[in-house]
Amino acid sequence: MRAVKTKLWTVDKNVHIHKKYPQIKEASLLITKNEVVAFPTETVYGLGANAYSDEAVGKIFEAKGRPSDNPLIVHIANESQLQELVNEIPEVAKKLMDAFWPGPLTLVFQKGEGIARQVTAGLATVAVRMPDHAIALSLINESGVPLAAPSANVSGKPSPTLAAHVYEDLCGKIAGIVDGGPTGIGVESTVLDCTTEIPTILRPGGVTKEQLEEVVGIVAVDPALVDDGQAPKSPGLKYKHYAPQAKLILVEGDKLFLQQQVQIAKQSGKKVGVLTTKENASEYDADIVLPCGSKNDLATVAQHLYEVLRKFDEYEIDVIYSETFPEQGVGKAIMNRLNKAAGGNVIKC
Ligand code: AMP
Ligand code: MG
């Protein structure tokens, strides 16, 4: 793989999307030269490239080591960019765009012409979203093209919620990183297929099923999200993802049961970590106990989840036992990511 000098820009997250900023100009110039640049969004950091350029999009897959059958989400700054990317905009999608864009909702459409082949990984559909982040919108505007942008991490690792995470994974592999501080939501967008009769959630994320149903009535869920035996309609979901280096085990049971698992692992000579919440942290005795947000506010758990998973890597832990969370609201997205990161390792009381 070619070595690239990675340029870093620090930009205030509250930029005006129609004003000019030299750092964003410089980043967009690299995009127009078919380079890839990481930028903050309201979910996680994205790794952006011109969605119409095969050469540019190829560099995303190369830098991330992303499997070529895993399509990318295209990020737009205005609805006229959408017209060029898709064949038609169903009524249900129009309602959802009015309600949730800009925001953490990705909609899957029948694809139009001209999109780089690798963006859709050979599918007849394309996934599109408008991010709710001034730097992201400003960079797309300045570049003048939609940006294909997956999360800006090496494939398989937890997604980046800080520019430092992107630097750790991709320094020397990408042309630049726009540092706009910590991202807000912390888990990726909800992916919703609008090509089916009933809109179908392919990946849970920042917008919940309940919120979608308030706008469009019944929303289905891809059966693969509840049954491991089924092939997911969103190709990315078949891969192990979001994983720290240590083995992650989810524990369905109370604190006492989790602490017993810790003791057993310690007795066999393992270095053990616990992923918990700030309220429960003092109740565990392990080599490292990391609190992730508050159990009374799952949005804070989502916000810190990837940062905490990455932090465990600093302690050379052998095994991490994690509490589980109620699968309501954003809890669905949290448990989806934890299950992927654990690769199916769950212990039940
Ligand atoms: P990432 O950008 O890394 O957050 O991943 C994007 C997710 O969207 C992956 O799970 C992809 O498989 C999914 N995705 C992208 N395009 C499509 C599409 N056309 N149909 C279904 N899923 C898609
Ligand atoms: Mg990703």
PDB file of C-alpha atoms in Angstrom, residues 54-326:
ATOM      1  CA  ASP A  54     -13.817   5.011  -9.048  1.00  0.00           C
ATOM      2  CA  GLU A  55     -10.224   5.966  -8.270  1.00  0.00           C
ATOM      3  CA  ALA A  56     -11.174   7.964  -5.146  1.00  0.00           C
ATOM      4  CA  VAL A  57     -13.630   5.385  -3.819  1.00  0.00           C
ATOM      5  CA  GLY A  58     -11.068   2.613  -4.388  1.00  0.00           C
ATOM      6  CA  LYS A  59      -8.755   4.451  -1.964  1.00  0.00           C
ATOM      7  CA  ILE A  60     -11.378   4.222   0.805  1.00  0.00           C
ATOM      8  CA  PHE A  61     -11.501   0.435   0.513  1.00  0.00           C
ATOM      9  CA  GLU A  62      -7.704   0.245   0.396  1.00  0.00           C
ATOM     10  CA  ALA A  63      -7.111   2.499   3.426  1.00  0.00           C
ATOM     11  CA  LYS A  64      -9.702   0.732   5.585  1.00  0.00           C
ATOM     12  CA  GLY A  65      -9.021  -2.787   4.361  1.00  0.00           C
ATOM     13  CA  ARG A  66     -12.780  -2.928   3.771  1.00  0.00           C
ATOM     14  CA  PRO A  67     -14.218  -6.007   2.028  1.00  0.00           C
ATOM     15  CA  SER A  68     -15.238  -4.998  -1.502  1.00  0.00           C
ATOM     16  CA  ASP A  69     -18.752  -6.436  -1.096  1.00  0.00           C
ATOM     17  CA  ASN A  70     -19.594  -3.942   1.661  1.00  0.00           C
ATOM     18  CA  PRO A  71     -21.213  -0.841   0.076  1.00  0.00           C
ATOM     19  CA  LEU A  72     -20.720   2.738   1.260  1.00  0.00           C
ATOM     20  CA  ILE A  73     -23.150   5.421   2.384  1.00  0.00           C
ATOM     21  CA  VAL A  74     -23.180   8.532   0.188  1.00  0.00           C
ATOM     22  CA  HIS A  75     -23.312  11.826   2.101  1.00  0.00           C
ATOM     23  CA  ILE A  76     -25.049  14.841   0.575  1.00  0.00           C
ATOM     24  CA  ALA A  77     -25.475  18.491   1.589  1.00  0.00           C
ATOM     25  CA  ASN A  78     -28.684  19.292  -0.316  1.00  0.00           C
ATOM     26  CA  GLU A  79     -31.600  17.469  -1.898  1.00  0.00           C
ATOM     27  CA  SER A  80     -30.623  18.333  -5.460  1.00  0.00           C
ATOM     28  CA  GLN A  81     -27.589  16.082  -4.998  1.00  0.00           C
ATOM     29  CA  LEU A  82     -30.005  13.275  -4.178  1.00  0.00           C
ATOM     30  CA  GLN A  83     -31.847  13.608  -7.508  1.00  0.00           C
ATOM     31  CA  GLU A  84     -28.631  12.760  -9.345  1.00  0.00           C
ATOM     32  CA  LEU A  85     -27.870   9.696  -7.228  1.00  0.00           C
ATOM     33  CA  VAL A  86     -31.191   7.886  -7.318  1.00  0.00           C
ATOM     34  CA  ASN A  87     -33.803   6.731  -9.810  1.00  0.00           C
ATOM     35  CA  GLU A  88     -36.836   7.838  -7.852  1.00  0.00           C
ATOM     36  CA  ILE A  89     -37.684   9.207  -4.432  1.00  0.00           C
ATOM     37  CA  PRO A  90     -40.626   7.272  -2.927  1.00  0.00           C
ATOM     38  CA  GLU A  91     -43.254   9.271  -0.969  1.00  0.00           C
ATOM     39  CA  VAL A  92     -42.281   7.525   2.246  1.00  0.00           C
ATOM     40  CA  ALA A  93     -38.687   8.674   1.791  1.00  0.00           C
ATOM     41  CA  LYS A  94     -39.809  12.275   1.228  1.00  0.00           C
ATOM     42  CA  LYS A  95     -41.657  12.242   4.567  1.00  0.00           C
ATOM     43  CA  LEU A  96     -38.636  10.782   6.336  1.00  0.00           C
ATOM     44  CA  MET A  97     -36.261  13.280   4.749  1.00  0.00           C
ATOM     45  CA  ASP A  98     -38.503  16.144   5.919  1.00  0.00           C
ATOM     46  CA  ALA A  99     -38.581  14.727   9.427  1.00  0.00           C
ATOM     47  CA  PHE A 100     -35.000  13.524   9.928  1.00  0.00           C
ATOM     48  CA  TRP A 101     -32.602  15.186   7.482  1.00  0.00           C
ATOM     49  CA  PRO A 102     -30.102  16.436   8.197  1.00  0.00           C
ATOM     50  CA  GLY A 103     -29.640  13.653  10.726  1.00  0.00           C
ATOM     51  CA  PRO A 104     -28.571  10.077  11.534  1.00  0.00           C
ATOM     52  CA  LEU A 105     -30.914   8.352   9.083  1.00  0.00           C
ATOM     53  CA  THR A 106     -29.591   6.633   5.935  1.00  0.00           C
ATOM     54  CA  LEU A 107     -32.175   5.833   3.263  1.00  0.00           C
ATOM     55  CA  VAL A 108     -31.705   3.101   0.654  1.00  0.00           C
ATOM     56  CA  PHE A 109     -33.008   3.972  -2.861  1.00  0.00           C
ATOM     57  CA  GLN A 110     -32.903   2.420  -6.341  1.00  0.00           C
ATOM     58  CA  LYS A 111     -29.619   3.802  -7.648  1.00  0.00           C
ATOM     59  CA  GLY A 112     -29.177   6.261 -10.507  1.00  0.00           C
ATOM     60  CA  GLU A 113     -26.394   6.522 -13.077  1.00  0.00           C
ATOM     61  CA  GLY A 114     -22.833   7.696 -12.630  1.00  0.00           C
ATOM     62  CA  ILE A 115     -22.068   6.579  -9.075  1.00  0.00           C
ATOM     63  CA  ALA A 116     -18.672   4.907  -8.724  1.00  0.00           C
ATOM     64  CA  ARG A 117     -19.133   1.148  -9.110  1.00  0.00           C
ATOM     65  CA  GLN A 118     -17.571   0.220  -5.775  1.00  0.00           C
ATOM     66  CA  VAL A 119     -19.845   2.570  -3.780  1.00  0.00           C
ATOM     67  CA  THR A 120     -22.773   0.189  -4.137  1.00  0.00           C
ATOM     68  CA  ALA A 121     -20.717  -3.022  -4.271  1.00  0.00           C
ATOM     69  CA  GLY A 122     -22.692  -4.199  -7.270  1.00  0.00           C
ATOM     70  CA  LEU A 123     -26.137  -3.674  -5.673  1.00  0.00           C
ATOM     71  CA  ALA A 124     -28.970  -2.020  -7.615  1.00  0.00           C
ATOM     72  CA  THR A 125     -29.541   0.279  -4.636  1.00  0.00           C
ATOM     73  CA  VAL A 126     -27.640   3.151  -3.064  1.00  0.00           C
ATOM     74  CA  ALA A 127     -27.640   4.313   0.570  1.00  0.00           C
ATOM     75  CA  VAL A 128     -27.757   8.101   1.117  1.00  0.00           C
ATOM     76  CA  ARG A 129     -27.848  10.447   4.074  1.00  0.00           C
ATOM     77  CA  MET A 130     -27.511  14.149   4.897  1.00  0.00           C
ATOM     78  CA  PRO A 131     -25.344  14.512   8.011  1.00  0.00           C
ATOM     79  CA  ASP A 132     -26.299  16.993  10.726  1.00  0.00           C
ATOM     80  CA  HIS A 133     -22.843  18.464  11.193  1.00  0.00           C
ATOM     81  CA  ALA A 134     -21.707  21.868   9.946  1.00  0.00           C
ATOM     82  CA  ILE A 135     -18.166  20.698   9.057  1.00  0.00           C
ATOM     83  CA  ALA A 136     -19.458  17.716   7.083  1.00  0.00           C
ATOM     84  CA  LEU A 137     -21.994  19.846   5.186  1.00  0.00           C
ATOM     85  CA  SER A 138     -19.427  22.551   4.555  1.00  0.00           C
ATOM     86  CA  LEU A 139     -16.885  20.031   3.213  1.00  0.00           C
ATOM     87  CA  ILE A 140     -19.463  18.462   0.876  1.00  0.00           C
ATOM     88  CA  ASN A 141     -20.535  21.930  -0.363  1.00  0.00           C
ATOM     89  CA  GLU A 142     -16.959  23.046  -0.920  1.00  0.00           C
ATOM     90  CA  SER A 143     -16.065  19.797  -2.720  1.00  0.00           C
ATOM     91  CA  GLY A 144     -19.101  20.199  -5.005  1.00  0.00           C
ATOM     92  CA  VAL A 145     -19.804  16.448  -5.075  1.00  0.00           C
ATOM     93  CA  PRO A 146     -21.515  13.919  -2.794  1.00  0.00           C
ATOM     94  CA  LEU A 147     -19.040  12.096  -0.577  1.00  0.00           C
ATOM     95  CA  ALA A 148     -19.036   8.325  -0.235  1.00  0.00           C
ATOM     96  CA  ALA A 149     -18.038   7.894   3.393  1.00  0.00           C
ATOM     97  CA  PRO A 150     -17.882   4.851   5.648  1.00  0.00           C
ATOM     98  CA  SER A 151     -16.700   5.174   9.231  1.00  0.00           C
ATOM     99  CA  ALA A 152     -13.047   6.298   9.330  1.00  0.00           C
ATOM    100  CA  ASN A 153     -11.582   3.257  11.109  1.00  0.00           C
ATOM    101  CA  VAL A 154      -9.643   0.223   9.959  1.00  0.00           C
ATOM    102  CA  SER A 155     -12.294  -2.390   9.112  1.00  0.00           C
ATOM    103  CA  GLY A 156     -13.260  -4.510  12.091  1.00  0.00           C
ATOM    104  CA  LYS A 157     -12.167  -1.971  14.744  1.00  0.00           C
ATOM    105  CA  PRO A 158     -14.529   0.266  16.740  1.00  0.00           C
ATOM    106  CA  SER A 159     -15.680   3.326  14.768  1.00  0.00           C
ATOM    107  CA  PRO A 160     -13.896   6.616  15.561  1.00  0.00           C
ATOM    108  CA  THR A 161     -15.613   9.209  17.716  1.00  0.00           C
ATOM    109  CA  LEU A 162     -12.486  11.383  18.062  1.00  0.00           C
ATOM    110  CA  ALA A 163      -9.989  12.577  15.437  1.00  0.00           C
ATOM    111  CA  ALA A 164      -7.303  10.823  17.533  1.00  0.00           C
ATOM    112  CA  HIS A 165      -9.003   7.476  16.791  1.00  0.00           C
ATOM    113  CA  VAL A 166      -8.818   8.194  13.045  1.00  0.00           C
ATOM    114  CA  TYR A 167      -5.158   9.184  13.365  1.00  0.00           C
ATOM    115  CA  GLU A 168      -4.367   5.980  15.252  1.00  0.00           C
ATOM    116  CA  ASP A 169      -5.945   3.818  12.514  1.00  0.00           C
ATOM    117  CA  LEU A 170      -5.250   5.683   9.283  1.00  0.00           C
ATOM    118  CA  CYS A 171      -2.239   8.008   9.650  1.00  0.00           C
ATOM    119  CA  GLY A 172      -0.012   7.490   6.604  1.00  0.00           C
ATOM    120  CA  LYS A 173      -2.879   5.900   4.663  1.00  0.00           C
ATOM    121  CA  ILE A 174      -5.137   8.903   3.947  1.00  0.00           C
ATOM    122  CA  ALA A 175      -4.544  12.469   2.727  1.00  0.00           C
ATOM    123  CA  GLY A 176      -6.088  14.307   5.665  1.00  0.00           C
ATOM    124  CA  ILE A 177      -8.163  14.474   8.836  1.00  0.00           C
ATOM    125  CA  VAL A 178     -10.438  17.383   9.752  1.00  0.00           C
ATOM    126  CA  ASP A 179     -10.542  17.463  13.560  1.00  0.00           C
ATOM    127  CA  GLY A 180     -13.868  18.913  14.707  1.00  0.00           C
ATOM    128  CA  GLY A 181     -13.770  17.489  18.251  1.00  0.00           C
ATOM    129  CA  PRO A 182     -15.821  14.594  19.622  1.00  0.00           C
ATOM    130  CA  THR A 183     -18.801  13.422  17.567  1.00  0.00           C
ATOM    131  CA  GLY A 184     -22.227  13.684  19.196  1.00  0.00           C
ATOM    132  CA  ILE A 185     -24.322  10.532  18.940  1.00  0.00           C
ATOM    133  CA  GLY A 186     -21.479   8.034  18.976  1.00  0.00           C
ATOM    134  CA  VAL A 187     -23.121   5.189  17.022  1.00  0.00           C
ATOM    135  CA  GLU A 188     -23.713   5.132  13.275  1.00  0.00           C
ATOM    136  CA  SER A 189     -26.852   6.110  11.408  1.00  0.00           C
ATOM    137  CA  THR A 190     -29.958   3.958  11.141  1.00  0.00           C
ATOM    138  CA  VAL A 191     -30.067   2.327   7.688  1.00  0.00           C
ATOM    139  CA  LEU A 192     -33.634   2.104   6.330  1.00  0.00           C
ATOM    140  CA  ASP A 193     -34.543   0.384   3.062  1.00  0.00           C
ATOM    141  CA  CYS A 194     -37.165   2.488   1.244  1.00  0.00           C
ATOM    142  CA  THR A 195     -37.355   0.182  -1.786  1.00  0.00           C
ATOM    143  CA  THR A 196     -39.565  -2.340   0.035  1.00  0.00           C
ATOM    144  CA  GLU A 197     -43.334  -1.927   0.402  1.00  0.00           C
ATOM    145  CA  ILE A 198     -42.952  -1.443   4.135  1.00  0.00           C
ATOM    146  CA  PRO A 199     -39.763   0.501   4.943  1.00  0.00           C
ATOM    147  CA  THR A 200     -37.318  -1.894   6.593  1.00  0.00           C
ATOM    148  CA  ILE A 201     -34.589  -1.207   9.146  1.00  0.00           C
ATOM    149  CA  LEU A 202     -31.372  -2.866   7.963  1.00  0.00           C
ATOM    150  CA  ARG A 203     -29.195  -1.476  10.739  1.00  0.00           C
ATOM    151  CA  PRO A 204     -30.404   0.135  13.993  1.00  0.00           C
ATOM    152  CA  GLY A 205     -28.784   3.500  14.737  1.00  0.00           C
ATOM    153  CA  GLY A 206     -29.221   7.100  15.788  1.00  0.00           C
ATOM    154  CA  VAL A 207     -32.915   7.324  14.787  1.00  0.00           C
ATOM    155  CA  THR A 208     -35.070   4.767  16.595  1.00  0.00           C
ATOM    156  CA  LYS A 209     -37.830   2.531  15.182  1.00  0.00           C
ATOM    157  CA  GLU A 210     -40.318   4.342  17.399  1.00  0.00           C
ATOM    158  CA  GLN A 211     -39.312   7.735  15.924  1.00  0.00           C
ATOM    159  CA  LEU A 212     -39.625   6.396  12.357  1.00  0.00           C
ATOM    160  CA  GLU A 213     -43.048   4.911  13.054  1.00  0.00           C
ATOM    161  CA  GLU A 214     -44.326   8.251  14.315  1.00  0.00           C
ATOM    162  CA  VAL A 215     -43.737   9.632  10.807  1.00  0.00           C
ATOM    163  CA  VAL A 216     -44.578   6.749   8.447  1.00  0.00           C
ATOM    164  CA  GLY A 217     -46.572   4.193  10.441  1.00  0.00           C
ATOM    165  CA  ILE A 218     -45.385   0.588  10.456  1.00  0.00           C
ATOM    166  CA  VAL A 219     -41.685  -0.029   9.926  1.00  0.00           C
ATOM    167  CA  ALA A 220     -40.285  -3.556   9.494  1.00  0.00           C
ATOM    168  CA  VAL A 221     -36.962  -4.894  10.780  1.00  0.00           C
ATOM    169  CA  ASP A 222     -34.635  -7.057   8.673  1.00  0.00           C
ATOM    170  CA  PRO A 223     -35.136 -10.590  10.136  1.00  0.00           C
ATOM    171  CA  ALA A 224     -31.346 -10.997  10.203  1.00  0.00           C
ATOM    172  CA  LEU A 225     -31.206  -8.443  13.023  1.00  0.00           C
ATOM    173  CA  VAL A 226     -33.059 -10.822  15.328  1.00  0.00           C
ATOM    174  CA  ASP A 227     -32.009 -14.184  13.877  1.00  0.00           C
ATOM    175  CA  ASP A 228     -28.316 -14.928  13.369  1.00  0.00           C
ATOM    176  CA  GLY A 229     -29.119 -17.707  10.898  1.00  0.00           C
ATOM    177  CA  GLN A 230     -30.456 -15.243   8.254  1.00  0.00           C
ATOM    178  CA  ALA A 231     -28.292 -13.357   5.744  1.00  0.00           C
ATOM    179  CA  PRO A 232     -28.537  -9.591   6.396  1.00  0.00           C
ATOM    180  CA  LYS A 233     -29.789  -7.321   3.567  1.00  0.00           C
ATOM    181  CA  SER A 234     -27.137  -4.815   4.591  1.00  0.00           C
ATOM    182  CA  PRO A 235     -23.942  -6.591   3.496  1.00  0.00           C
ATOM    183  CA  GLY A 236     -21.784  -4.925   6.170  1.00  0.00           C
ATOM    184  CA  LEU A 237     -23.716  -6.562   8.964  1.00  0.00           C
ATOM    185  CA  LYS A 238     -22.365 -10.024   8.251  1.00  0.00           C
ATOM    186  CA  TYR A 239     -18.862  -9.015   9.348  1.00  0.00           C
ATOM    187  CA  LYS A 240     -17.434  -8.975  12.874  1.00  0.00           C
ATOM    188  CA  HIS A 241     -17.174  -5.320  13.710  1.00  0.00           C
ATOM    189  CA  TYR A 242     -16.457  -2.734  16.335  1.00  0.00           C
ATOM    190  CA  ALA A 243     -14.178  -5.168  18.154  1.00  0.00           C
ATOM    191  CA  PRO A 244     -11.451  -4.372  20.707  1.00  0.00           C
ATOM    192  CA  GLN A 245      -8.322  -6.591  20.703  1.00  0.00           C
ATOM    193  CA  ALA A 246      -9.368  -8.486  23.829  1.00  0.00           C
ATOM    194  CA  LYS A 247     -12.099 -11.098  23.726  1.00  0.00           C
ATOM    195  CA  LEU A 248     -15.400  -9.404  24.571  1.00  0.00           C
ATOM    196  CA  ILE A 249     -18.092 -11.362  26.410  1.00  0.00           C
ATOM    197  CA  LEU A 250     -21.574  -9.990  27.064  1.00  0.00           C
ATOM    198  CA  VAL A 251     -23.086 -10.973  30.383  1.00  0.00           C
ATOM    199  CA  GLU A 252     -26.841 -11.229  30.714  1.00  0.00           C
ATOM    200  CA  GLY A 253     -27.393 -11.310  34.441  1.00  0.00           C
ATOM    201  CA  ASP A 254     -26.928  -9.215  37.530  1.00  0.00           C
ATOM    202  CA  LYS A 255     -23.760  -7.571  38.855  1.00  0.00           C
ATOM    203  CA  LEU A 256     -23.011 -10.487  41.181  1.00  0.00           C
ATOM    204  CA  PHE A 257     -23.097 -12.946  38.275  1.00  0.00           C
ATOM    205  CA  LEU A 258     -20.811 -10.718  36.193  1.00  0.00           C
ATOM    206  CA  GLN A 259     -18.346 -10.401  39.107  1.00  0.00           C
ATOM    207  CA  GLN A 260     -18.323 -14.217  39.419  1.00  0.00           C
ATOM    208  CA  GLN A 261     -17.263 -14.460  35.748  1.00  0.00           C
ATOM    209  CA  VAL A 262     -14.471 -11.972  36.476  1.00  0.00           C
ATOM    210  CA  GLN A 263     -13.243 -14.070  39.438  1.00  0.00           C
ATOM    211  CA  ILE A 264     -13.205 -17.282  37.409  1.00  0.00           C
ATOM    212  CA  ALA A 265     -11.209 -15.623  34.602  1.00  0.00           C
ATOM    213  CA  LYS A 266      -8.767 -14.048  37.085  1.00  0.00           C
ATOM    214  CA  GLN A 267      -8.186 -17.385  38.773  1.00  0.00           C
ATOM    215  CA  SER A 268      -7.146 -18.839  35.442  1.00  0.00           C
ATOM    216  CA  GLY A 269      -4.480 -16.116  35.175  1.00  0.00           C
ATOM    217  CA  LYS A 270      -6.287 -13.791  32.772  1.00  0.00           C
ATOM    218  CA  LYS A 271      -6.111 -10.008  32.855  1.00  0.00           C
ATOM    219  CA  VAL A 272      -9.748  -8.962  33.049  1.00  0.00           C
ATOM    220  CA  GLY A 273     -11.695  -5.820  32.148  1.00  0.00           C
ATOM    221  CA  VAL A 274     -15.285  -4.832  32.877  1.00  0.00           C
ATOM    222  CA  LEU A 275     -17.452  -2.536  30.742  1.00  0.00           C
ATOM    223  CA  THR A 276     -20.154  -0.977  32.881  1.00  0.00           C
ATOM    224  CA  THR A 277     -21.857   2.331  33.649  1.00  0.00           C
ATOM    225  CA  LYS A 278     -20.776   5.103  36.000  1.00  0.00           C
ATOM    226  CA  GLU A 279     -23.430   4.038  38.537  1.00  0.00           C
ATOM    227  CA  ASN A 280     -22.199   0.418  38.706  1.00  0.00           C
ATOM    228  CA  ALA A 281     -18.445   0.878  38.275  1.00  0.00           C
ATOM    229  CA  SER A 282     -17.529   0.798  41.981  1.00  0.00           C
ATOM    230  CA  GLU A 283     -19.235  -2.576  42.419  1.00  0.00           C
ATOM    231  CA  TYR A 284     -16.730  -4.558  40.346  1.00  0.00           C
ATOM    232  CA  ASP A 285     -13.259  -5.772  41.228  1.00  0.00           C
ATOM    233  CA  ALA A 286     -11.246  -6.418  38.051  1.00  0.00           C
ATOM    234  CA  ASP A 287      -7.900  -5.361  36.540  1.00  0.00           C
ATOM    235  CA  ILE A 288      -9.600  -2.480  34.782  1.00  0.00           C
ATOM    236  CA  VAL A 289     -13.186  -1.270  35.127  1.00  0.00           C
ATOM    237  CA  LEU A 290     -14.322   1.270  32.534  1.00  0.00           C
ATOM    238  CA  PRO A 291     -17.601   3.144  32.916  1.00  0.00           C
ATOM    239  CA  CYS A 292     -19.447   3.951  29.697  1.00  0.00           C
ATOM    240  CA  GLY A 293     -22.046   6.676  30.259  1.00  0.00           C
ATOM    241  CA  SER A 294     -25.023   6.416  32.602  1.00  0.00           C
ATOM    242  CA  LYS A 295     -27.450   3.519  32.835  1.00  0.00           C
ATOM    243  CA  ASN A 296     -30.186   6.145  33.294  1.00  0.00           C
ATOM    244  CA  ASP A 297     -29.419   7.786  29.944  1.00  0.00           C
ATOM    245  CA  LEU A 298     -28.611   5.343  27.142  1.00  0.00           C
ATOM    246  CA  ALA A 299     -27.700   8.204  24.787  1.00  0.00           C
ATOM    247  CA  THR A 300     -24.585   8.733  26.936  1.00  0.00           C
ATOM    248  CA  VAL A 301     -23.717   5.022  26.662  1.00  0.00           C
ATOM    249  CA  ALA A 302     -23.939   5.295  22.845  1.00  0.00           C
ATOM    250  CA  GLN A 303     -21.795   8.428  22.907  1.00  0.00           C
ATOM    251  CA  HIS A 304     -18.911   6.759  24.748  1.00  0.00           C
ATOM    252  CA  LEU A 305     -19.190   3.125  23.606  1.00  0.00           C
ATOM    253  CA  TYR A 306     -16.506   3.101  20.893  1.00  0.00           C
ATOM    254  CA  GLU A 307     -14.147   5.279  22.908  1.00  0.00           C
ATOM    255  CA  VAL A 308     -14.366   2.839  25.832  1.00  0.00           C
ATOM    256  CA  LEU A 309     -13.937  -0.231  23.582  1.00  0.00           C
ATOM    257  CA  ARG A 310     -10.788   1.382  22.147  1.00  0.00           C
ATOM    258  CA  LYS A 311      -9.535   2.301  25.631  1.00  0.00           C
ATOM    259  CA  PHE A 312      -9.431  -1.355  26.681  1.00  0.00           C
ATOM    260  CA  ASP A 313      -6.754  -1.878  23.993  1.00  0.00           C
ATOM    261  CA  GLU A 314      -4.413   0.397  25.992  1.00  0.00           C
ATOM    262  CA  TYR A 315      -4.453  -1.992  28.966  1.00  0.00           C
ATOM    263  CA  GLU A 316      -3.531  -5.273  27.237  1.00  0.00           C
ATOM    264  CA  ILE A 317      -6.535  -7.013  28.703  1.00  0.00           C
ATOM    265  CA  ASP A 318      -7.213 -10.677  27.809  1.00  0.00           C
ATOM    266  CA  VAL A 319     -10.945 -10.648  28.295  1.00  0.00           C
ATOM    267  CA  ILE A 320     -13.628  -7.978  28.793  1.00  0.00           C
ATOM    268  CA  TYR A 321     -16.942  -8.759  30.467  1.00  0.00           C
ATOM    269  CA  SER A 322     -19.634  -6.271  29.514  1.00  0.00           C
ATOM    270  CA  GLU A 323     -22.992  -5.481  31.016  1.00  0.00           C
ATOM    271  CA  THR A 324     -25.900  -5.510  28.567  1.00  0.00           C
ATOM    272  CA  PHE A 325     -28.482  -2.762  28.028  1.00  0.00           C
ATOM    273  CA  PRO A 326     -32.263  -2.661  27.510  1.00  0.00           C
TER     274      PRO A 326
END
